[in-house]
Tab-separated table of C-alpha atoms and ligand atoms in Angstrom:
chain	number	residue	atom	x	y	z
A	261	MET	CA	12.452	-14.615	-4.904
A	262	THR	CA	10.791	-13.863	-1.590
A	263	ASP	CA	7.427	-15.583	-1.573
A	264	SER	CA	6.374	-18.021	-4.240
A	265	ASN	CA	2.979	-18.896	-2.727
A	266	LYS	CA	1.593	-15.401	-2.359
A	267	VAL	CA	-0.898	-13.823	-4.729
A	268	ALA	CA	-0.853	-10.123	-5.620
A	269	LEU	CA	-3.679	-8.290	-7.404
A	270	VAL	CA	-2.486	-5.071	-9.071
A	271	THR	CA	-5.211	-2.817	-10.460
A	272	GLY	CA	-4.400	-0.815	-13.591
A	273	ALA	CA	-1.388	-2.983	-14.368
A	274	SER	CA	-1.510	-2.915	-18.182
A	275	ARG	CA	0.678	0.198	-18.410
A	276	GLY	CA	2.780	2.688	-16.458
A	277	ILE	CA	3.465	2.265	-12.759
A	278	GLY	CA	1.076	-0.700	-12.394
A	279	ALA	CA	2.896	-2.674	-15.091
A	280	ALA	CA	6.233	-2.031	-13.332
A	281	ILE	CA	4.699	-3.186	-10.036
A	282	ALA	CA	3.404	-6.404	-11.632
A	283	ARG	CA	6.835	-7.099	-13.149
A	284	ARG	CA	8.612	-6.394	-9.864
A	285	LEU	CA	6.274	-8.467	-7.670
A	286	ALA	CA	6.452	-11.366	-10.154
A	287	ALA	CA	10.276	-11.179	-10.001
A	288	ASP	CA	9.980	-11.206	-6.193
A	289	GLY	CA	8.050	-14.478	-6.431
A	290	TYR	CA	4.390	-13.439	-6.193
A	291	SER	CA	1.740	-14.809	-8.504
A	292	VAL	CA	0.401	-11.604	-10.038
A	293	VAL	CA	-2.982	-10.635	-11.404
A	294	ILE	CA	-2.760	-7.907	-14.028
A	295	ASN	CA	-6.024	-5.989	-13.915
A	296	TYR	CA	-6.814	-3.566	-16.739
A	297	ALA	CA	-9.788	-1.590	-18.058
A	298	GLY	CA	-9.319	-1.433	-21.842
A	299	SER	CA	-5.685	-2.204	-22.731
A	300	VAL	CA	-6.036	-5.933	-23.336
A	301	GLY	CA	-3.014	-6.160	-25.704
A	302	PRO	CA	-0.453	-4.607	-23.349
A	303	ALA	CA	-1.874	-6.624	-20.431
A	304	GLU	CA	-1.541	-9.908	-22.333
A	305	GLU	CA	1.994	-9.004	-23.492
A	306	LEU	CA	3.022	-8.238	-19.921
A	307	ALA	CA	1.593	-11.540	-18.655
A	308	ALA	CA	3.435	-13.415	-21.416
A	309	ALA	CA	6.719	-11.663	-20.548
A	310	ILE	CA	6.319	-12.537	-16.865
A	311	GLU	CA	5.585	-16.177	-17.702
A	312	MET	CA	8.584	-16.289	-20.083
A	313	ALA	CA	10.772	-15.095	-17.223
A	314	GLY	CA	9.522	-17.978	-15.063
A	315	GLY	CA	6.806	-16.123	-13.127
A	316	ARG	CA	3.058	-16.668	-12.775
A	317	ALA	CA	0.635	-14.105	-14.178
A	318	LEU	CA	-3.048	-13.823	-15.013
A	319	THR	CA	-4.834	-10.948	-16.782
A	320	ALA	CA	-8.271	-9.851	-15.582
A	321	GLN	CA	-10.399	-7.124	-17.160
A	322	ALA	CA	-12.481	-5.032	-14.751
A	323	ASP	CA	-13.387	-1.366	-14.585
A	324	VAL	CA	-12.755	-0.597	-10.915
A	325	SER	CA	-15.491	2.051	-10.924
A	326	ASP	CA	-18.038	-0.780	-11.414
A	327	ALA	CA	-18.666	-2.389	-8.023
A	328	ARG	CA	-20.035	-5.630	-9.474
A	329	ALA	CA	-17.085	-5.952	-11.842
A	330	VAL	CA	-14.754	-5.625	-8.848
A	331	THR	CA	-16.581	-8.397	-6.994
A	332	ARG	CA	-16.230	-10.578	-10.096
A	333	LEU	CA	-12.521	-9.650	-10.285
A	334	PHE	CA	-11.946	-10.957	-6.763
A	335	ASP	CA	-13.988	-14.089	-7.615
A	336	THR	CA	-11.769	-14.665	-10.671
A	337	VAL	CA	-8.543	-14.305	-8.683
A	338	GLU	CA	-9.742	-16.641	-5.938
A	339	ALA	CA	-10.846	-19.224	-8.500
A	340	ALA	CA	-7.481	-19.092	-10.269
A	341	PHE	CA	-5.096	-18.889	-7.335
A	342	GLY	CA	-7.111	-19.909	-4.249
A	343	GLY	CA	-6.914	-16.572	-2.416
A	344	ILE	CA	-5.431	-13.068	-2.362
A	345	ASP	CA	-2.589	-11.815	-0.151
A	346	VAL	CA	-1.718	-8.446	-1.661
A	347	LEU	CA	-3.903	-5.731	-3.174
A	348	VAL	CA	-2.230	-2.803	-4.931
A	349	ASN	CA	-4.811	-0.115	-5.735
A	350	ASN	CA	-2.867	1.501	-8.547
A	351	ALA	CA	-5.602	2.143	-11.161
A	352	GLY	CA	-6.220	5.846	-11.580
A	353	ILE	CA	-6.788	8.742	-13.951
A	354	MET	CA	-5.793	12.411	-13.824
A	355	LYS	CA	-7.763	15.240	-15.463
A	356	LEU	CA	-6.545	18.765	-14.746
A	357	ALA	CA	-8.545	21.999	-14.671
A	358	PRO	CA	-9.031	24.925	-12.326
A	359	ILE	CA	-11.847	24.126	-9.891
A	360	GLY	CA	-13.962	26.934	-11.326
A	361	GLN	CA	-13.721	25.399	-14.804
A	362	SER	CA	-14.131	21.718	-13.903
A	363	GLU	CA	-16.814	20.035	-16.018
A	364	ASP	CA	-19.147	17.412	-14.545
A	365	ALA	CA	-17.438	14.640	-16.549
A	366	LEU	CA	-13.999	15.591	-15.192
A	367	ILE	CA	-15.325	15.555	-11.620
A	368	ASP	CA	-17.387	12.376	-11.937
A	369	SER	CA	-14.786	10.277	-13.770
A	370	GLN	CA	-12.077	10.973	-11.190
A	371	ILE	CA	-14.395	10.364	-8.238
A	372	ASP	CA	-15.696	7.180	-9.893
A	373	ILE	CA	-12.283	5.666	-10.716
A	374	ASN	CA	-9.841	7.119	-8.172
A	375	LEU	CA	-12.114	7.240	-5.132
A	376	LYS	CA	-15.043	4.869	-5.667
A	377	GLY	CA	-12.781	2.420	-7.509
A	378	THR	CA	-10.477	2.312	-4.490
A	379	ILE	CA	-13.434	1.941	-2.117
A	380	HIS	CA	-14.793	-0.970	-4.187
A	381	THR	CA	-11.533	-2.927	-4.046
A	382	LEU	CA	-10.913	-2.065	-0.373
A	383	ARG	CA	-14.404	-3.318	0.506
A	384	GLU	CA	-13.723	-6.668	-1.144
A	385	ALA	CA	-10.201	-6.857	0.298
A	386	ALA	CA	-11.456	-6.141	3.833
A	387	LYS	CA	-13.683	-9.204	3.570
A	388	ARG	CA	-11.488	-11.482	1.495
A	389	LEU	CA	-7.757	-10.794	1.894
A	390	ARG	CA	-5.936	-13.608	3.662
A	391	ASP	CA	-4.620	-12.858	7.163
A	392	GLY	CA	-1.073	-11.480	7.030
A	393	GLY	CA	-1.878	-9.659	3.787
A	394	ARG	CA	-0.875	-6.254	2.506
A	395	ILE	CA	-2.790	-3.393	0.912
A	396	VAL	CA	-1.104	-0.497	-0.904
A	397	ASN	CA	-3.230	2.419	-2.102
A	398	PHE	CA	-2.164	5.158	-4.500
A	399	SER	CA	-2.198	8.826	-3.618
A	400	THR	CA	-0.074	11.649	-5.062
A	401	SER	CA	2.453	14.133	-3.687
A	402	VAL	CA	0.160	16.864	-5.058
A	403	VAL	CA	-1.954	16.324	-1.929
A	404	GLY	CA	0.937	18.067	-0.162
A	405	LEU	CA	2.006	20.434	-2.956
A	406	LYS	CA	-1.515	21.724	-3.679
A	407	LEU	CA	-0.662	22.825	-7.230
A	408	GLU	CA	-3.196	24.817	-9.230
A	409	THR	CA	-5.430	22.767	-11.599
A	410	TYR	CA	-4.945	19.551	-9.596
A	411	GLY	CA	-7.899	20.261	-7.257
A	412	ILE	CA	-10.365	17.492	-8.129
A	413	TYR	CA	-7.630	14.900	-8.736
A	414	ALA	CA	-5.826	15.707	-5.477
A	415	ALA	CA	-9.114	15.709	-3.561
A	416	THR	CA	-9.852	12.124	-4.672
A	417	LYS	CA	-6.353	11.111	-3.545
A	418	ALA	CA	-6.632	12.929	-0.197
A	419	ALA	CA	-9.743	10.831	0.406
A	420	VAL	CA	-7.741	7.703	-0.431
A	421	GLU	CA	-5.165	8.709	2.210
A	422	THR	CA	-7.976	9.001	4.774
A	423	LEU	CA	-9.351	5.577	3.834
A	424	THR	CA	-5.852	4.145	4.243
A	425	GLY	CA	-5.486	5.123	7.886
A	426	ILE	CA	-9.004	4.062	8.830
A	427	LEU	CA	-8.894	0.657	7.116
A	428	ALA	CA	-5.532	-0.070	8.780
A	429	LYS	CA	-7.348	0.222	12.131
A	430	GLU	CA	-10.472	-1.652	11.046
A	431	LEU	CA	-8.326	-4.663	10.104
A	432	ARG	CA	-6.975	-4.954	13.653
A	433	GLY	CA	-6.166	-8.533	14.626
A	434	ARG	CA	-5.637	-9.861	11.098
A	435	SER	CA	-1.995	-8.845	10.597
A	436	ILE	CA	-2.890	-6.972	7.427
A	437	THR	CA	-1.108	-3.661	6.785
A	438	VAL	CA	-2.689	-0.826	4.797
A	439	ASN	CA	-0.480	1.947	3.437
A	440	ALA	CA	-0.472	4.449	0.607
A	441	VAL	CA	2.289	5.475	-1.771
A	442	ALA	CA	2.175	9.081	-2.974
A	443	PRO	CA	4.461	9.472	-6.005
A	444	GLY	CA	5.716	12.740	-7.418
A	445	PRO	CA	6.035	13.253	-11.189
A	446	THR	CA	6.710	9.844	-12.718
A	447	ALA	CA	7.429	9.151	-16.392
A	448	THR	CA	4.176	7.570	-17.575
A	449	ALA	CA	1.418	8.571	-19.996
A	450	LEU	CA	-0.670	9.897	-17.094
A	451	PHE	CA	2.008	12.489	-16.303
A	452	LEU	CA	3.541	13.170	-19.733
A	453	ASP	CA	0.454	13.412	-21.971
A	454	GLY	CA	-0.466	16.981	-22.842
A	455	LYS	CA	2.624	18.611	-21.289
A	456	THR	CA	5.287	20.522	-23.236
A	457	PRO	CA	8.923	19.350	-22.899
A	458	GLU	CA	9.584	22.648	-21.064
A	459	LEU	CA	6.896	21.959	-18.467
A	460	VAL	CA	8.089	18.362	-18.027
A	461	GLY	CA	11.646	19.666	-17.525
A	462	HIS	CA	10.456	22.243	-14.989
A	463	LEU	CA	8.489	19.681	-12.974
A	464	ALA	CA	11.379	17.200	-13.144
A	465	LYS	CA	13.706	19.799	-11.567
A	466	MET	CA	11.375	20.581	-8.653
A	467	ASN	CA	12.994	17.844	-6.564
A	468	PRO	CA	16.649	18.037	-5.468
A	469	LEU	CA	17.530	14.841	-7.338
A	470	GLU	CA	16.519	16.757	-10.508
A	471	ARG	CA	14.820	13.995	-12.460
A	472	LEU	CA	11.427	12.389	-12.963
A	473	GLY	CA	10.613	9.231	-11.048
A	474	SER	CA	10.537	6.035	-13.087
A	475	PRO	CA	7.776	3.436	-12.758
A	476	GLU	CA	10.475	1.122	-11.350
A	477	ASP	CA	11.305	3.654	-8.585
A	478	ILE	CA	7.685	3.453	-7.440
A	479	ALA	CA	7.483	-0.330	-7.874
A	480	ALA	CA	10.476	-0.662	-5.522
A	481	VAL	CA	8.585	1.242	-2.818
A	482	VAL	CA	5.553	-1.002	-3.252
A	483	ALA	CA	7.795	-4.099	-3.125
A	484	PHE	CA	9.190	-2.876	0.206
A	485	LEU	CA	5.738	-2.239	1.694
A	486	VAL	CA	4.307	-5.626	0.661
A	487	GLY	CA	7.467	-7.588	1.465
A	488	PRO	CA	8.732	-8.815	4.837
A	489	ASP	CA	10.871	-5.703	5.476
A	490	GLY	CA	7.810	-3.441	5.289
A	491	GLY	CA	5.738	-5.336	7.843
A	492	TRP	CA	5.998	-2.768	10.632
A	493	VAL	CA	4.822	0.134	8.453
A	494	ASN	CA	1.042	0.438	8.798
A	495	GLY	CA	-1.523	3.170	8.179
A	496	GLN	CA	1.089	5.464	6.609
A	497	VAL	CA	1.424	7.544	3.459
A	498	LEU	CA	4.871	7.194	1.902
A	499	ARG	CA	5.725	10.074	-0.440
A	500	ALA	CA	8.113	8.869	-3.153
A	501	ASN	CA	9.151	11.956	-5.081
A	502	GLY	CA	12.918	12.536	-4.843
A	503	GLY	CA	12.413	15.090	-2.087
A	504	MET	CA	9.968	17.386	-3.886
A	505	ILE	CA	7.918	17.870	-0.700
B	220	NAP	P1	-1.140	5.389	-16.523
B	220	NAP	O1	0.209	5.222	-17.132
B	220	NAP	O2	-2.126	6.293	-17.168
B	220	NAP	O3	-1.790	3.936	-16.316
B	220	NAP	C1	-3.050	3.859	-15.711
B	220	NAP	C2	-3.446	2.424	-15.519
B	220	NAP	O4	-4.712	2.422	-14.829
B	220	NAP	C3	-3.650	1.681	-16.828
B	220	NAP	O5	-3.200	0.357	-16.686
B	220	NAP	C4	-5.167	1.717	-17.001
B	220	NAP	O6	-5.684	0.574	-17.682
B	220	NAP	C5	-5.626	1.648	-15.577
B	220	NAP	N1	-6.989	2.144	-15.408
B	220	NAP	C6	-7.487	3.366	-15.711
B	220	NAP	N2	-8.793	3.416	-15.435
B	220	NAP	C7	-9.140	2.200	-14.962
B	220	NAP	C8	-10.343	1.621	-14.508
B	220	NAP	N3	-11.491	2.316	-14.508
B	220	NAP	N4	-10.339	0.334	-14.081
B	220	NAP	C9	-9.193	-0.386	-14.095
B	220	NAP	N5	-8.016	0.103	-14.515
B	220	NAP	C10	-7.993	1.383	-14.947
B	220	NAP	O7	-0.985	5.950	-15.015
B	220	NAP	P2	0.250	5.860	-13.979
B	220	NAP	O8	1.028	7.100	-14.098
B	220	NAP	O9	0.914	4.548	-14.089
B	220	NAP	O10	-0.547	5.983	-12.588
B	220	NAP	C11	-0.710	4.899	-11.702
B	220	NAP	C12	-1.174	5.465	-10.363
B	220	NAP	O11	-0.178	6.350	-9.836
B	220	NAP	C13	-2.461	6.287	-10.435
B	220	NAP	O12	-3.288	6.013	-9.328
B	220	NAP	C14	-1.962	7.723	-10.393
B	220	NAP	O13	-2.930	8.599	-9.881
B	220	NAP	C15	-0.776	7.577	-9.476
B	220	NAP	N6	0.222	8.640	-9.610
B	220	NAP	C16	0.906	8.812	-10.774
B	220	NAP	C17	1.836	9.838	-10.880
B	220	NAP	C18	2.622	10.088	-12.133
B	220	NAP	O14	3.313	11.139	-12.211
B	220	NAP	N7	2.596	9.212	-13.130
B	220	NAP	C19	2.071	10.696	-9.778
B	220	NAP	C20	1.345	10.486	-8.611
B	220	NAP	C21	0.424	9.453	-8.525
B	220	NAP	P3	-6.071	0.625	-19.274
B	220	NAP	O15	-4.759	0.801	-19.994
B	220	NAP	O16	-6.688	-0.686	-19.527
B	220	NAP	O17	-6.979	1.808	-19.429
């Protein structure tokens, strides 16, 4: 337990990396808010498991691409817990296609959720996070790798990296850090769905540790950045990928 009075809002925490982050921050003593878009069952089960383990958790539905829903999300958290100290902008989607074959829906959905969704929560956090707070955004190591078919997805995440550095400066004087984590291939539905076992094996071996990341690997990085040991890291992008790039 590090900080039993602090409140952490994790977007997209019903599944995958976000769920691991919520579990980890709850174990570290934060009161956690498990935001989700549609997966109410898994979100409720996760909150129940955290409470059973002695933690504090609240579920809150909001589609981060909807600016008004995000404002209501922050209202809900403040009403329940009195304020917000940590925002983890984990919610995201990935749709792959060569740029020349990218349909409007593929482009719009990723810009709406990955980029505008992050902007919506950052805008609220800039106004409402308590002094001394922490913000962690989510990018991807593909911003560095520049793999074919990842163009639109990686572009939304490159924009998130830019927002990270600029917001860190705009929050001068409030002792709030803003960083981004950029995972490599991590064993969640977002990465695994639609890939053959051969392709998964190939991507897993691209890093010298020769395995996929686990959601818990990434949650540990987030726990470091939001905890007391991460307080001097600000405006940075931390690639967590086993050495892939
Ligand atoms: P995931 O397993 O597909 O989970 C995505 C989560 O985001 C779910 O909880 C989902 O909620 C939520 N979400 C999706 N759209 C949303 C919206 N409009 N509003 C609110 N929540 C929404 O994905 P993941 O692999 O854990 O990815 C988490 C983050 O890591 C993403 O930003 C992703 O880009 C990034 N990342 C992942 C990898 C990887 O290899 N897995 C690598 C690099 C970066 P519902 O279940 O309710 O839809």
